Amino acid sequence: MTLPAIASAQDFRVAYAGSMGAVMDLHLGPAFAKAQKVNYQGEGQGAYGLAHLIAGHKLRTDVFVSITPGPIEVLIKAGLVKEAYPVASTAMCIAYSPNSPYAKDFEKAAAGKMPWYKVLQMPGVRFGRTDPKTDPQGQNIIFTFMLAEKYYHQPDLVKNILGPVENQQQIFTEASLLARLKSGQMAASSGYLSAVKSLHLPYITLPDQINLSDPVLSKDWYSKVHFTLNVDGKSKTVHTQPLVFYAAVPTDAPDPKLGMAFIHFMTSPAGQAMFNETGYSAPKGPVLK
C-alpha cells in the first residue's frame, strides 16, 4: 500500500543582526512559525554584511532585521527596500565574564565603586568587539568610547583600550563574540544590552550620553563624534545612529505577505512581550523610507 505524500511546510527566512540570535531563534521565529505553520529559518550575521549580500542578490530573505538605519539605507539605495519599521531598541553596554580573574573588579565597576574604563586598562585584560567594516556594533563601541572620552574628560580611551580602529586582536564575529566571552576567552566585550541580558551575562550599564540609546541626544551630542574606515581601498567616514532595530521586507522576498505578517507580529503585544522578556526596549523613531 502506498501512503500519500505529506507536503513539507513552507520555508520562512529571516536574516537578522547577529546579536538578535536568542530572541529570534528561541522566541519570535518559532512562535510565528507555529502560528503560520511554516518552517522558520534564521540567519544572523553583522547587519551591514547581510545588507550587502541582499543588495548583491546573493541572499534572498522574507524579512531583514537591522540594528541602526545604516544597513537598511544600503537596501533603500539599491532599490530593494521601500519601507522599514522600528520593532525594538537597545543600548550599548560593557559585558564581562564571570569566569575571568578580573570579574571582581568589573563587579565593583558595575556597582559604581570604580570607573569601568580603568578596569579595562588593567594589564592583562582582554577586550572583544566586532568588525566595524561589516557590523554596526563594531562601529558603535568605537563611538561609545569616543563619547566616553568627552563625557568623563578622559582623553586617549580609544587608543589605550581599543587600539587601532581595526585591531584584529580584538575583533570577532557578532554571532560568536558573547559566546567567547561566556566561555572565558576574554575578560570583557562590547555588547548590546538586549543580547547581553538574553544570555544572562553580567554587564556594566553606561550613561545615556555614551550608550547611543536616546534619539533625543543624537543631534546635540552623539553627532559630535565620527571616524574613518578604509573600505575596499576607499576612505569612508561613519557617523552615529541611534540603536533602533528596523525590519523590512525586501522587494525580492520569496513571500512578501508572510514577511509583512512577521513584522506585524514583532510589533504586536505578543511580539513586544517577547522582546521585553529578552532584554529589549520598545521601538523608537519613525518608519524609514
Coordinates of C-alpha atoms in Angstrom, one line a residue:
M1 CA 0.0 0.0 0.0
T2 CA 1.4 3.4 -1.0
L3 CA 1.0 6.1 1.6
P4 CA 0.1 9.6 0.4
A5 CA 2.9 12.1 0.3
I6 CA 2.9 14.6 3.1
A7 CA 3.6 18.1 1.9
S8 CA 6.5 19.8 3.8
A9 CA 5.9 23.1 5.4
Q10 CA 6.9 26.3 3.5
D11 CA 10.3 27.7 4.5
F12 CA 10.2 31.2 6.0
R13 CA 13.5 33.0 6.1
V14 CA 14.6 35.8 8.4
A15 CA 18.1 37.5 8.1
Y16 CA 18.8 39.4 11.3
A17 CA 21.6 41.4 13.1
G18 CA 23.7 38.7 14.8
S19 CA 23.1 40.0 18.3
M20 CA 19.4 39.0 18.0
G21 CA 20.0 35.3 17.9
A22 CA 18.3 34.4 21.2
V23 CA 15.1 36.4 20.7
M24 CA 14.8 35.4 17.0
D25 CA 15.7 31.7 17.1
L26 CA 14.2 30.9 20.5
H27 CA 11.2 33.1 20.7
L28 CA 9.9 35.2 17.8
G29 CA 10.8 32.8 15.0
P30 CA 9.4 29.6 16.5
A31 CA 6.2 31.3 17.8
F32 CA 5.4 32.8 14.4
A33 CA 6.3 29.6 12.6
K34 CA 3.9 27.6 14.8
A35 CA 1.1 30.0 14.3
Q36 CA 1.6 30.2 10.5
K37 CA 2.5 26.5 10.1
V38 CA 5.8 27.4 8.3
N39 CA 9.4 26.2 8.7
Y40 CA 11.4 29.1 10.3
Q41 CA 15.0 29.6 9.1
G42 CA 17.0 32.3 10.8
E43 CA 20.4 33.6 9.7
G44 CA 22.3 36.0 12.0
Q45 CA 25.4 38.0 10.9
G46 CA 26.7 41.6 11.0
A47 CA 23.8 43.7 9.6
Y48 CA 26.0 45.5 7.1
G49 CA 27.4 42.3 5.8
L50 CA 23.8 40.9 5.4
A51 CA 22.7 44.1 3.7
H52 CA 25.4 43.8 1.1
L53 CA 24.6 40.1 0.5
I54 CA 21.0 41.0 -0.1
A55 CA 21.9 44.0 -2.3
G56 CA 24.2 41.8 -4.4
H57 CA 21.4 39.3 -4.8
K58 CA 23.5 36.6 -3.0
L59 CA 20.9 36.2 -0.3
R60 CA 17.1 36.1 -0.5
T61 CA 15.1 36.5 2.7
D62 CA 11.5 37.2 3.6
V63 CA 12.5 39.7 6.3
F64 CA 15.6 41.6 7.1
V65 CA 16.1 43.0 10.6
S66 CA 18.8 45.5 11.1
I67 CA 20.3 47.4 14.1
T68 CA 20.5 51.2 13.2
P69 CA 19.2 52.6 10.0
G70 CA 22.5 52.3 8.1
P71 CA 22.1 48.7 6.7
I72 CA 18.5 49.5 5.8
E73 CA 19.7 52.5 3.9
V74 CA 22.0 50.3 1.8
L75 CA 19.0 48.4 0.6
I76 CA 16.9 51.5 0.1
K77 CA 19.6 52.9 -2.2
A78 CA 19.7 49.6 -4.0
G79 CA 16.0 49.7 -4.6
L80 CA 15.4 46.6 -2.6
V81 CA 13.6 48.1 0.4
K82 CA 10.8 50.7 0.3
E83 CA 9.9 50.9 4.0
A84 CA 11.5 49.7 7.3
Y85 CA 9.6 49.6 10.6
P86 CA 11.1 50.1 14.1
V87 CA 10.5 47.0 16.1
A88 CA 12.7 47.4 19.2
S89 CA 15.6 49.3 20.6
T90 CA 18.6 48.8 22.9
A91 CA 21.7 50.4 24.4
M92 CA 25.5 49.8 24.3
C93 CA 27.0 48.2 27.5
I94 CA 30.1 46.5 28.6
A95 CA 29.7 42.8 29.2
Y96 CA 32.2 40.9 31.3
S97 CA 33.0 37.3 32.0
P98 CA 32.1 35.9 35.5
N99 CA 35.0 33.5 35.0
S100 CA 37.9 35.9 34.4
P101 CA 40.4 36.9 37.0
Y102 CA 39.1 40.4 36.8
A103 CA 35.4 39.6 37.5
K104 CA 35.5 41.1 41.0
D105 CA 36.9 44.4 39.5
F106 CA 34.2 44.5 36.9
E107 CA 31.6 43.8 39.7
K108 CA 32.9 46.9 41.5
A109 CA 32.6 49.0 38.3
A110 CA 29.1 47.7 37.7
A111 CA 28.2 48.8 41.3
G112 CA 29.7 52.3 40.6
K113 CA 32.6 51.8 43.0
M114 CA 35.3 52.3 40.4
P115 CA 35.4 53.6 36.8
W116 CA 34.8 50.9 34.2
Y117 CA 37.3 52.3 31.9
K118 CA 40.1 51.9 34.5
V119 CA 39.3 48.2 34.8
L120 CA 39.6 47.8 31.0
Q121 CA 43.0 49.4 31.2
M122 CA 44.4 46.9 33.8
P123 CA 47.3 44.8 32.5
G124 CA 46.2 41.5 31.0
V125 CA 42.5 42.5 30.4
R126 CA 41.4 41.2 27.0
F127 CA 38.6 43.1 25.3
G128 CA 36.5 41.9 22.4
R129 CA 34.4 43.6 19.8
T130 CA 33.1 43.1 16.3
D131 CA 34.3 44.3 12.9
P132 CA 33.4 47.9 12.2
K133 CA 33.5 47.3 8.5
T134 CA 30.7 44.8 8.5
D135 CA 28.8 45.2 11.8
P136 CA 27.2 48.3 13.3
Q137 CA 28.1 47.1 16.8
G138 CA 31.8 47.3 15.8
Q139 CA 31.2 50.9 14.9
N140 CA 29.0 51.7 17.9
I141 CA 31.5 50.5 20.5
I142 CA 34.1 52.9 19.0
F143 CA 31.5 55.7 19.1
T144 CA 30.8 54.8 22.8
F145 CA 34.5 55.1 23.7
M146 CA 34.8 58.4 21.7
L147 CA 31.8 59.8 23.6
A148 CA 33.3 58.4 26.9
E149 CA 36.4 60.5 26.3
K150 CA 34.3 63.6 26.2
Y151 CA 31.9 62.7 28.9
Y152 CA 34.5 61.6 31.5
H153 CA 37.2 64.0 30.3
Q154 CA 39.5 61.1 29.7
P155 CA 41.5 61.6 26.5
D156 CA 43.0 58.6 24.8
L157 CA 40.5 56.0 26.0
V158 CA 40.1 54.8 22.4
K159 CA 43.8 54.5 21.9
N160 CA 44.5 52.9 25.3
I161 CA 41.7 50.3 25.3
L162 CA 40.7 49.7 21.7
G163 CA 43.9 50.5 19.9
P164 CA 43.5 50.9 16.1
V165 CA 40.0 51.0 14.6
E166 CA 40.7 47.6 13.0
N167 CA 42.5 45.9 15.8
Q168 CA 42.4 42.2 14.7
Q169 CA 43.4 41.0 18.2
Q170 CA 40.0 42.3 19.5
I171 CA 37.7 41.6 16.5
F172 CA 35.3 38.6 16.4
T173 CA 32.1 37.8 14.5
E174 CA 29.0 39.2 16.2
A175 CA 27.5 35.7 16.5
S176 CA 30.5 34.4 18.4
L177 CA 31.6 37.4 20.5
L178 CA 29.4 36.8 23.5
A179 CA 29.7 33.1 23.4
R180 CA 33.5 33.5 23.5
L181 CA 33.1 35.9 26.4
K182 CA 30.8 33.5 28.3
S183 CA 33.4 30.7 27.9
G184 CA 36.1 32.9 29.4
Q185 CA 38.2 33.5 26.3
M186 CA 38.2 37.3 27.1
A187 CA 37.6 39.4 30.2
A188 CA 35.1 41.8 28.7
S189 CA 33.5 42.8 25.4
S190 CA 31.2 45.3 23.7
G191 CA 27.5 44.3 23.8
Y192 CA 24.0 45.4 23.1
L193 CA 22.1 45.4 26.4
S194 CA 19.4 43.3 24.8
A195 CA 21.8 40.5 23.7
V196 CA 23.8 40.5 27.0
K197 CA 20.6 40.2 29.0
S198 CA 19.4 37.4 26.7
L199 CA 22.5 35.4 27.5
H200 CA 22.3 36.2 31.3
L201 CA 25.8 37.7 31.3
P202 CA 26.9 40.3 33.8
Y203 CA 27.3 43.8 32.5
I204 CA 28.1 47.4 33.2
T205 CA 25.3 49.9 32.4
L206 CA 26.6 53.0 30.6
P207 CA 25.1 56.5 30.8
D208 CA 22.7 57.6 28.0
Q209 CA 25.2 60.2 27.0
I210 CA 27.5 57.4 25.7
N211 CA 25.3 54.3 25.2
L212 CA 23.6 55.6 22.0
S213 CA 20.1 54.7 23.2
D214 CA 18.4 58.0 23.2
P215 CA 17.5 59.6 19.8
V216 CA 16.9 62.9 21.6
L217 CA 20.6 63.2 22.2
S218 CA 21.6 62.4 18.6
K219 CA 21.7 66.0 17.2
D220 CA 23.4 67.8 20.0
W221 CA 25.7 65.1 21.5
Y222 CA 26.0 61.8 19.6
S223 CA 26.6 63.5 16.3
K224 CA 29.7 65.2 17.6
V225 CA 31.8 62.1 17.0
H226 CA 32.8 60.3 13.8
F227 CA 35.7 58.3 12.5
T228 CA 37.1 57.0 9.2
L229 CA 37.2 53.4 7.9
N230 CA 39.2 52.1 4.9
V231 CA 36.6 50.1 2.9
D232 CA 37.7 48.4 -0.3
G233 CA 40.7 50.8 -0.6
K234 CA 38.5 53.9 -0.1
S235 CA 38.2 56.2 2.9
K236 CA 34.7 56.2 4.4
T237 CA 33.6 58.5 7.3
V238 CA 30.9 56.9 9.6
H239 CA 28.6 58.7 11.9
T240 CA 26.5 57.7 14.9
Q241 CA 22.9 56.4 14.6
P242 CA 20.5 55.6 17.4
L243 CA 20.3 51.9 18.4
V244 CA 16.9 51.1 17.0
F245 CA 16.1 47.7 15.3
Y246 CA 14.3 48.1 11.9
A247 CA 12.5 45.3 10.0
A248 CA 11.9 45.4 6.2
V249 CA 10.6 43.1 3.5
P250 CA 13.0 43.1 0.5
T251 CA 11.3 43.6 -2.9
D252 CA 12.7 40.2 -4.0
A253 CA 11.4 38.4 -0.9
P254 CA 10.1 34.8 -1.6
D255 CA 6.9 35.6 0.3
P256 CA 6.3 39.3 0.9
K257 CA 2.9 38.8 2.6
L258 CA 4.5 36.4 5.1
G259 CA 7.3 38.8 5.6
M260 CA 4.9 41.6 6.5
A261 CA 2.9 39.3 8.7
F262 CA 6.1 38.7 10.7
I263 CA 6.7 42.4 11.1
H264 CA 3.2 42.8 12.3
F265 CA 3.8 40.0 14.8
M266 CA 7.0 41.6 16.1
T267 CA 5.2 44.9 16.7
S268 CA 2.1 43.2 18.3
P269 CA 1.7 43.0 22.1
A270 CA 2.8 39.3 22.0
G271 CA 5.9 40.1 20.0
Q272 CA 6.8 43.1 22.1
A273 CA 6.4 40.9 25.2
M274 CA 9.0 38.5 23.8
F275 CA 11.4 41.4 23.1
N276 CA 10.9 42.8 26.6
E277 CA 11.4 39.4 28.2
T278 CA 14.8 39.0 26.4
G279 CA 16.1 42.5 27.4
Y280 CA 15.0 44.7 24.5
S281 CA 13.3 48.1 24.9
A282 CA 10.3 49.5 23.0
P283 CA 10.8 50.7 19.4
K284 CA 11.7 54.4 18.9
G285 CA 11.6 56.6 15.9
P286 CA 9.6 56.8 12.6
V287 CA 9.3 54.4 9.7
L288 CA 12.3 54.6 7.4
K289 CA 11.6 55.3 3.7

